[in-house]
Amino acid sequence: MAKATAPYNFVSLPDKPLKSEIAGVANFKEHILNCERLSGEIILDIESLTPLFIGGNPKDETVTFSPQGTPIIAGSSLRGMFKNMLKIVTCGTFRGRTDSQKKGEDFNDEHIYFRCIMGTPYQWMKSLNKVYNDRMVGEVRGKDGKLKPAKNARPGFLIQMTNGKYFIAPSIYEHDRKVDKIFIKEYQEKFNHGKKIPIYNGSCIKWHGETAYIITGGNKYLYDSKTYETLSDKEKKKAGKQFIRFTKLSYVDWSREHWIELPDDVRESYEHDRNKQGVDLLTDKGILNRDKLTEFVKNLPTDIQTLVPCHFLYEKNQVTAFGHGQCFRIPYKNSIGDLVPDALKIPTFIDFADAIFGREKFWASRVYFEDAVITKNLCTLEKDAAHPLMQPKPTSYQLYLNQKGVEGENLNHWDKDGAKLRGYKLYWHSDFADWKATADERKSDAGKSADKRITKTITPLKKGATFKAKIRFQNLSAVELGALMMIFDLNGTKNSYYKIGMGKSLGLGSIKVTPTLYLESNSAYENIFDGNGWKNPYEKANPAQFLDIFKKYVDAQKMTSIWQNVMKELNAILDWEKKPSQNKIQPMGNEPDEKGNMQLSEKLRKRAPLPTIFEVLK
């Protein structure tokens, strides 16, 4: 089977984290008092090996970050990059969302949504189709007493209260009634002035009086009721969806004891489904507000604010998912964090990133990053539109989950037993900086406002620009300083460099960093002046002794084998000299078919799994 290609890959998570010297939050002060309390600075000489673009410029977003007019690499950008690197080189924890953070510390612990109604034509669909149908399709007993397949999604109405809480009021009918539908063609003629409903992205809710029509797109071939009845069963199946279902306000079950409270986590999970298209039941135009509701509902309860029709999944006595039509997107039962080893998620565990970069609410950072200022070769490339930075998201489980030894319908998905998250996502270096938008991408943006365009205009710096930055540190132990210096030494490698800024997937942002360590001397403040004025309190130091101390600490914790495996993968993807060929790291997206029409890449359609770092380098 063909393998996926991507400009990124993953450094595997360790089986367990390396604990720092700080046993618990109560031991921090004791640790500081008893450690070597090393202070000093690390001077960083930075060279851009490819064009570079740092986003977020306050004055002009098309220009690399230049708050005072001259390009810099913000200290916050360096801090983020090196903290992530420290997490990897010290086998740190891998935590999702915490109580104090809206976003995750290392990843956003969310539920991925999916929909797989059909089991063909691709092998991977069979397994996912079964997962979907097991939850969305059940059985009901018909009037003849026989069991028949039926949708598990129940019709109802999502109600927002004045206090911000959400409830689902079930429909008085447990299932959508067969009579509550209208032919698409007849709806278009009756309500849409004969105008066709879009086949794609045509989903919406349309109210006509007290009746809500649940539109889920159109169909290429439309029949009226008389013609449709003449079709054979086979022809009807081929014709596909020909109906629009509807519901009415008179179907609302107003009995409060029958209402089901919508759990906050289910609502938040729905909000975070970034891949949903069409109707958003929390913001859609089809939502009826209180003023409109009072026109149709007598004695409307005073605490009801809005209402919108919906379908919902009721499992184990609670709402687990809701959506627009009968076959809406549902979340996998497992969240992203459920596929991370438990040992890496312990909230009380203190790793080296916690110890050095700070632990929120308990102690501040002991490292401080200054901006990197440009020192030489300030030249920019010509301003131009860049490729859209659209890459597969975690919904593409064939890329984000470990798929070693499996393929086709056996691919690991988020609810597959034994599935594991691949690890830290990093980008390959490339000599081929293909960042300029294609003619088709430019054409698709023609006439669109800036917020609607898929491309972004940027002015990268030319490669060869050099910067100087500084990291200051205070009161570190010898082991901690060794861990900090390991993000530059990377276990003795010579050609492992970093990626920073925007456009990493397009070949931008490769930088070489050369550190020089300075330690505060023991006599730094005995005399604050010398013959030249202010005395420099720092003396140049060799980091080798601290790197050796850190590696001995890793060995003492019986983590050497785990640590070495992580470092091998990290060095392989950061190696500037042994980069993979461009065809092995090419982004997948749209590609022309035989007729020249742009279609989704075959590798994406067939869910080709992403090879490991070492498989790419073969």
Coordinates of N, CA, C and O in Angstrom, one line a residue, residues 149-262:
P149 N -34.4 -2.0 11.2 CA -33.4 -1.0 11.5 C -34.0 0.4 11.6 O -35.0 0.8 11.0
A150 N -33.5 1.2 12.6 CA -34.0 2.6 12.8 C -32.9 3.4 13.4 O -31.9 2.9 14.0
K151 N -32.9 4.7 13.0 CA -31.9 5.6 13.5 C -32.0 5.8 15.0 O -33.1 5.9 15.6
N152 N -30.9 5.8 15.7 CA -30.9 6.0 17.1 C -31.0 7.5 17.5 O -31.3 7.8 18.6
A153 N -30.6 8.4 16.5 CA -30.7 9.8 16.8 C -32.2 10.2 16.9 O -33.0 10.0 16.0
R154 N -32.5 10.8 18.1 CA -33.9 11.1 18.3 C -34.1 12.6 18.0 O -33.2 13.4 18.1
P155 N -35.3 12.9 17.5 CA -35.6 14.3 17.2 C -36.0 15.1 18.5 O -36.5 14.5 19.5
G156 N -35.6 16.3 18.5 CA -35.8 17.1 19.7 C -35.6 18.6 19.4 O -35.5 19.0 18.2
F157 N -35.5 19.4 20.5 CA -35.3 20.8 20.3 C -34.3 21.3 21.4 O -34.4 21.0 22.5
L158 N -33.3 22.0 20.9 CA -32.2 22.5 21.8 C -32.7 23.9 22.3 O -32.9 24.8 21.5
I159 N -32.8 24.0 23.6 CA -33.3 25.2 24.2 C -32.3 25.8 25.1 O -31.7 25.1 26.0
Q160 N -32.0 27.1 24.9 CA -31.1 27.8 25.8 C -31.9 28.6 26.8 O -32.9 29.3 26.4
M161 N -31.5 28.5 28.0 CA -32.2 29.2 29.1 C -31.6 30.6 29.3 O -30.5 30.9 28.9
T162 N -32.3 31.5 30.0 CA -31.7 32.8 30.3 C -30.5 32.8 31.1 O -29.7 33.7 31.1
N163 N -30.3 31.7 31.9 CA -29.1 31.6 32.7 C -27.9 31.0 32.0 O -26.9 30.7 32.6
G164 N -28.1 30.7 30.7 CA -27.0 30.2 29.9 C -27.0 28.7 29.8 O -26.2 28.1 29.0
K165 N -27.8 28.0 30.6 CA -27.8 26.5 30.5 C -28.6 26.1 29.3 O -29.5 26.8 28.7
Y166 N -28.3 24.8 28.8 CA -28.9 24.3 27.6 C -29.7 23.0 28.0 O -29.1 22.2 28.8
F167 N -30.8 22.8 27.5 CA -31.6 21.6 27.7 C -32.1 21.1 26.3 O -32.2 21.9 25.4
I168 N -32.3 19.8 26.2 CA -33.0 19.3 25.0 C -34.4 18.8 25.4 O -34.6 18.0 26.3
A169 N -35.4 19.5 24.8 CA -36.8 19.0 24.9 C -37.1 18.0 23.9 O -37.0 18.4 22.7
P170 N -37.3 16.8 24.2 CA -37.6 15.8 23.2 C -38.8 16.1 22.3 O -39.7 16.9 22.8
S171 N -38.9 15.6 21.1 CA -40.1 15.7 20.3 C -41.1 14.8 20.9 O -40.8 13.8 21.6
I172 N -42.4 15.1 20.8 CA -43.5 14.2 21.3 C -43.5 12.9 20.5 O -44.1 11.9 20.9
Y173 N -42.7 12.9 19.4 CA -42.6 11.6 18.6 C -41.2 11.1 18.8 O -40.2 11.8 18.6
E174 N -41.0 9.8 19.2 CA -39.7 9.3 19.5 C -38.8 9.2 18.3 O -37.6 9.3 18.4
H175 N -39.4 9.0 17.1 CA -38.6 8.9 15.9 C -39.2 9.9 14.9 O -40.4 10.3 15.0
D176 N -38.4 10.3 13.9 CA -39.0 11.2 12.8 C -40.0 10.4 12.1 O -39.9 9.2 11.7
R177 N -41.2 11.1 11.9 CA -42.3 10.4 11.2 C -42.1 10.4 9.7 O -41.6 11.4 9.1
K178 N -42.5 9.3 9.0 CA -42.3 9.2 7.6 C -43.1 10.3 6.9 O -42.8 10.7 5.8
V179 N -44.2 10.7 7.5 CA -45.1 11.7 6.8 C -44.5 13.1 6.9 O -45.0 14.0 6.1
D180 N -43.6 13.3 7.8 CA -43.0 14.7 8.0 C -41.9 14.9 7.0 O -40.7 15.1 7.5
K181 N -42.1 14.9 5.8 CA -41.1 15.2 4.8 C -41.8 15.7 3.5 O -42.9 15.5 3.2
I182 N -40.9 16.4 2.7 CA -41.4 17.0 1.5 C -40.3 16.8 0.4 O -39.1 16.8 0.8
F183 N -40.7 16.6 -0.8 CA -39.7 16.4 -1.9 C -38.9 17.7 -2.0 O -39.5 18.8 -1.9
I184 N -37.6 17.5 -2.3 CA -36.8 18.7 -2.4 C -37.3 19.6 -3.6 O -37.3 20.8 -3.5
K185 N -37.7 18.9 -4.6 CA -38.2 19.7 -5.8 C -39.4 20.5 -5.5 O -39.5 21.6 -5.9
E186 N -40.3 19.9 -4.7 CA -41.5 20.6 -4.3 C -41.2 21.7 -3.3 O -41.9 22.8 -3.4
Y187 N -40.2 21.5 -2.4 CA -39.9 22.6 -1.5 C -39.3 23.8 -2.3 O -39.6 24.9 -2.0
Q188 N -38.5 23.5 -3.3 CA -37.9 24.5 -4.1 C -38.9 25.4 -4.8 O -38.9 26.6 -4.8
E189 N -39.9 24.7 -5.3 CA -41.0 25.4 -6.0 C -41.9 26.2 -5.1 O -42.4 27.2 -5.4
K190 N -42.1 25.6 -3.9 CA -43.1 26.2 -3.0 C -42.5 27.4 -2.2 O -43.1 28.4 -1.9
F191 N -41.2 27.2 -1.7 CA -40.6 28.2 -0.8 C -39.4 28.9 -1.3 O -39.0 29.9 -0.8
N192 N -38.8 28.3 -2.4 CA -37.4 28.8 -2.8 C -37.5 29.5 -4.2 O -36.4 29.6 -4.8
H193 N -38.7 29.8 -4.6 CA -38.8 30.5 -6.0 C -38.2 29.6 -7.1 O -37.7 30.2 -8.0
G194 N -38.2 28.3 -6.9 CA -37.6 27.4 -7.9 C -36.1 27.4 -7.9 O -35.5 26.6 -8.7
K195 N -35.5 28.1 -7.0 CA -34.0 28.1 -7.0 C -33.5 26.9 -6.3 O -34.1 26.4 -5.3
K196 N -32.5 26.3 -6.9 CA -32.0 25.0 -6.4 C -31.2 25.2 -5.1 O -30.5 26.1 -4.9
I197 N -31.4 24.2 -4.2 CA -30.7 24.1 -3.0 C -29.3 23.6 -3.3 O -29.2 22.6 -4.0
P198 N -28.2 24.2 -2.9 CA -26.8 23.7 -3.2 C -26.7 22.3 -2.8 O -27.1 21.9 -1.7
I199 N -26.0 21.5 -3.6 CA -25.7 20.1 -3.3 C -24.8 20.0 -2.2 O -25.0 19.2 -1.2
Y200 N -23.7 20.9 -2.2 CA -22.8 20.9 -1.1 C -22.9 22.2 -0.3 O -23.2 23.2 -0.8
N201 N -22.7 22.0 1.0 CA -22.8 23.2 1.9 C -24.1 23.9 1.8 O -24.2 25.1 2.0
G202 N -25.2 23.1 1.5 CA -26.5 23.7 1.5 C -27.3 23.5 2.7 O -28.5 23.8 2.8
S203 N -26.7 22.9 3.8 CA -27.4 22.6 5.0 C -27.9 23.9 5.7 O -27.1 24.8 5.8
C204 N -29.1 23.8 6.2 CA -29.6 25.0 7.0 C -30.9 24.6 7.6 O -31.5 23.5 7.4
I205 N -31.4 25.5 8.4 CA -32.8 25.3 9.0 C -33.6 26.5 8.5 O -33.2 27.7 8.7
K206 N -34.7 26.2 7.9 CA -35.6 27.2 7.4 C -37.0 27.1 8.0 O -37.6 26.1 8.0
W207 N -37.4 28.2 8.6 CA -38.7 28.3 9.3 C -39.7 28.9 8.3 O -39.5 29.9 7.7
H208 N -40.8 28.2 8.2 CA -42.0 28.7 7.5 C -43.2 28.6 8.4 O -43.7 27.5 8.6
G209 N -43.5 29.7 9.1 CA -44.5 29.7 10.1 C -43.9 28.9 11.3 O -42.8 29.1 11.7
E210 N -44.7 28.0 11.8 CA -44.2 27.2 13.0 C -43.5 25.9 12.6 O -43.2 25.1 13.4
T211 N -43.3 25.7 11.3 CA -42.7 24.5 10.7 C -41.2 24.8 10.4 O -40.9 25.8 9.7
A212 N -40.3 23.9 10.9 CA -38.9 24.1 10.6 C -38.5 23.0 9.6 O -38.7 21.8 9.9
Y213 N -37.9 23.4 8.5 CA -37.4 22.4 7.5 C -35.9 22.1 7.7 O -35.1 23.1 7.7
I214 N -35.6 20.9 7.9 CA -34.2 20.5 8.2 C -33.5 20.2 6.9 O -33.5 19.0 6.5
I215 N -32.9 21.1 6.3 CA -32.3 21.0 5.0 C -30.9 20.5 5.2 O -30.1 21.1 5.9
T216 N -30.5 19.4 4.5 CA -29.2 18.9 4.6 C -28.5 18.8 3.2 O -27.8 17.8 2.9
G217 N -28.7 19.8 2.4 CA -28.1 19.8 1.1 C -29.1 19.3 0.0 O -30.2 18.9 0.3
G218 N -28.7 19.5 -1.2 CA -29.6 19.1 -2.3 C -29.2 17.8 -3.0 O -28.5 17.0 -2.4
N219 N -29.7 17.6 -4.2 CA -29.4 16.4 -4.9 C -29.4 16.8 -6.4 O -30.1 17.7 -6.9
K220 N -28.5 16.1 -7.1 CA -28.3 16.5 -8.5 C -29.5 16.2 -9.4 O -29.9 16.9 -10.3
Y221 N -30.1 15.0 -9.1 CA -31.3 14.6 -9.9 C -32.5 14.6 -9.0 O -32.6 13.9 -8.0
L222 N -33.5 15.5 -9.3 CA -34.6 15.6 -8.5 C -35.9 15.1 -9.2 O -36.1 15.3 -10.4
Y223 N -36.8 14.5 -8.3 CA -38.0 14.0 -8.8 C -39.2 14.6 -8.1 O -39.0 15.0 -6.9
D224 N -40.3 14.7 -8.8 CA -41.5 15.1 -8.0 C -42.1 13.8 -7.5 O -41.7 12.7 -7.9
S225 N -43.2 13.9 -6.7 CA -43.7 12.7 -6.0 C -44.3 11.8 -7.0 O -44.2 10.5 -6.9
K226 N -45.0 12.3 -8.1 CA -45.6 11.4 -9.0 C -44.6 10.5 -9.8 O -44.7 9.3 -9.9
T227 N -43.5 11.2 -10.3 CA -42.5 10.5 -11.0 C -41.7 9.5 -10.1 O -41.4 8.4 -10.5
Y228 N -41.5 9.9 -8.9 CA -40.7 9.1 -7.9 C -41.4 7.8 -7.7 O -40.8 6.7 -7.5
E229 N -42.7 7.8 -7.6 CA -43.5 6.6 -7.3 C -43.4 5.5 -8.4 O -43.7 4.4 -8.2
T230 N -43.0 6.0 -9.6 CA -42.9 5.0 -10.7 C -41.6 4.3 -10.7 O -41.4 3.4 -11.5
L231 N -40.7 4.8 -9.9 CA -39.3 4.2 -9.9 C -39.3 2.8 -9.2 O -40.1 2.6 -8.2
S232 N -38.4 2.0 -9.6 CA -38.2 0.7 -8.9 C -37.4 1.0 -7.6 O -36.8 2.0 -7.5
D233 N -37.4 0.0 -6.8 CA -36.6 0.1 -5.5 C -35.1 0.4 -5.8 O -34.5 1.2 -5.2
K234 N -34.6 -0.3 -6.9 CA -33.2 -0.1 -7.2 C -33.0 1.3 -7.7 O -32.0 2.0 -7.4
E235 N -34.0 1.8 -8.5 CA -33.9 3.2 -9.1 C -34.0 4.2 -7.9 O -33.3 5.3 -8.0
K236 N -34.8 3.9 -7.0 CA -35.0 4.9 -5.8 C -33.7 4.9 -5.0 O -33.3 6.0 -4.6
K237 N -33.0 3.8 -4.9 CA -31.8 3.8 -4.1 C -30.7 4.6 -4.8 O -29.9 5.3 -4.2
K238 N -30.7 4.4 -6.2 CA -29.7 5.1 -7.0 C -30.0 6.6 -7.0 O -29.1 7.5 -7.0
A239 N -31.3 7.0 -6.9 CA -31.7 8.4 -6.9 C -31.2 9.1 -5.6 O -31.0 10.4 -5.7
G240 N -31.0 8.4 -4.5 CA -30.5 9.1 -3.3 C -31.5 9.9 -2.6 O -32.7 9.7 -2.8
K241 N -31.0 10.8 -1.8 CA -31.9 11.7 -1.0 C -32.8 12.6 -1.9 O -32.3 13.4 -2.7
Q242 N -34.1 12.4 -1.7 CA -35.0 13.3 -2.5 C -35.9 14.1 -1.6 O -36.8 14.9 -2.1
F243 N -35.7 14.0 -0.3 CA -36.7 14.6 0.7 C -36.0 15.6 1.6 O -34.8 15.5 1.9
I244 N -36.8 16.5 2.1 CA -36.4 17.3 3.2 C -37.4 17.0 4.4 O -38.6 17.1 4.2
R245 N -36.8 16.7 5.5 CA -37.7 16.4 6.7 C -38.0 17.8 7.4 O -37.3 18.7 7.3
F246 N -39.1 17.7 8.1 CA -39.5 18.9 8.8 C -40.1 18.5 10.2 O -40.4 17.4 10.5
T247 N -40.1 19.5 11.1 CA -40.7 19.3 12.4 C -41.4 20.6 12.7 O -41.4 21.6 12.0
K248 N -42.2 20.6 13.8 CA -43.0 21.7 14.1 C -42.9 22.1 15.6 O -42.6 21.3 16.5
L249 N -43.2 23.4 15.9 CA -43.2 23.8 17.3 C -44.2 23.0 18.1 O -44.1 22.9 19.3
S250 N -45.3 22.6 17.5 CA -46.3 21.8 18.2 C -45.8 20.5 18.6 O -46.4 19.8 19.4
Y251 N -44.6 20.1 18.1 CA -44.0 18.8 18.5 C -43.2 18.9 19.8 O -42.7 17.8 20.3
V252 N -42.9 20.1 20.3 CA -42.1 20.2 21.4 C -42.8 19.6 22.7 O -44.0 19.9 22.9
D253 N -42.1 18.8 23.4 CA -42.6 18.3 24.7 C -42.2 19.3 25.7 O -41.1 19.5 26.2
W254 N -43.2 20.1 26.2 CA -43.0 21.2 27.1 C -43.0 20.7 28.5 O -42.8 21.6 29.4
S255 N -43.1 19.5 28.8 CA -43.1 19.0 30.2 C -41.6 19.0 30.7 O -40.8 18.3 30.2
R256 N -41.4 19.8 31.7 CA -40.0 20.0 32.2 C -39.4 18.7 32.7 O -38.2 18.5 32.6
E257 N -40.2 17.9 33.2 CA -39.6 16.6 33.8 C -39.1 15.7 32.7 O -38.3 14.8 32.9
H258 N -39.5 16.0 31.4 CA -39.0 15.2 30.3 C -37.7 15.8 29.6 O -37.1 15.2 28.8
W259 N -37.4 17.0 30.0 CA -36.3 17.7 29.4 C -35.0 17.1 29.9 O -34.9 16.5 31.0
I260 N -33.9 17.1 29.0 CA -32.6 16.5 29.4 C -31.6 17.6 29.3 O -31.4 18.3 28.3
E261 N -30.9 17.8 30.4 CA -29.9 18.8 30.5 C -28.7 18.4 29.6 O -28.2 17.3 29.6
L262 N -28.2 19.4 28.8 CA -27.1 19.1 27.9 C -25.8 19.3 28.7 O -25.5 20.4 29.2

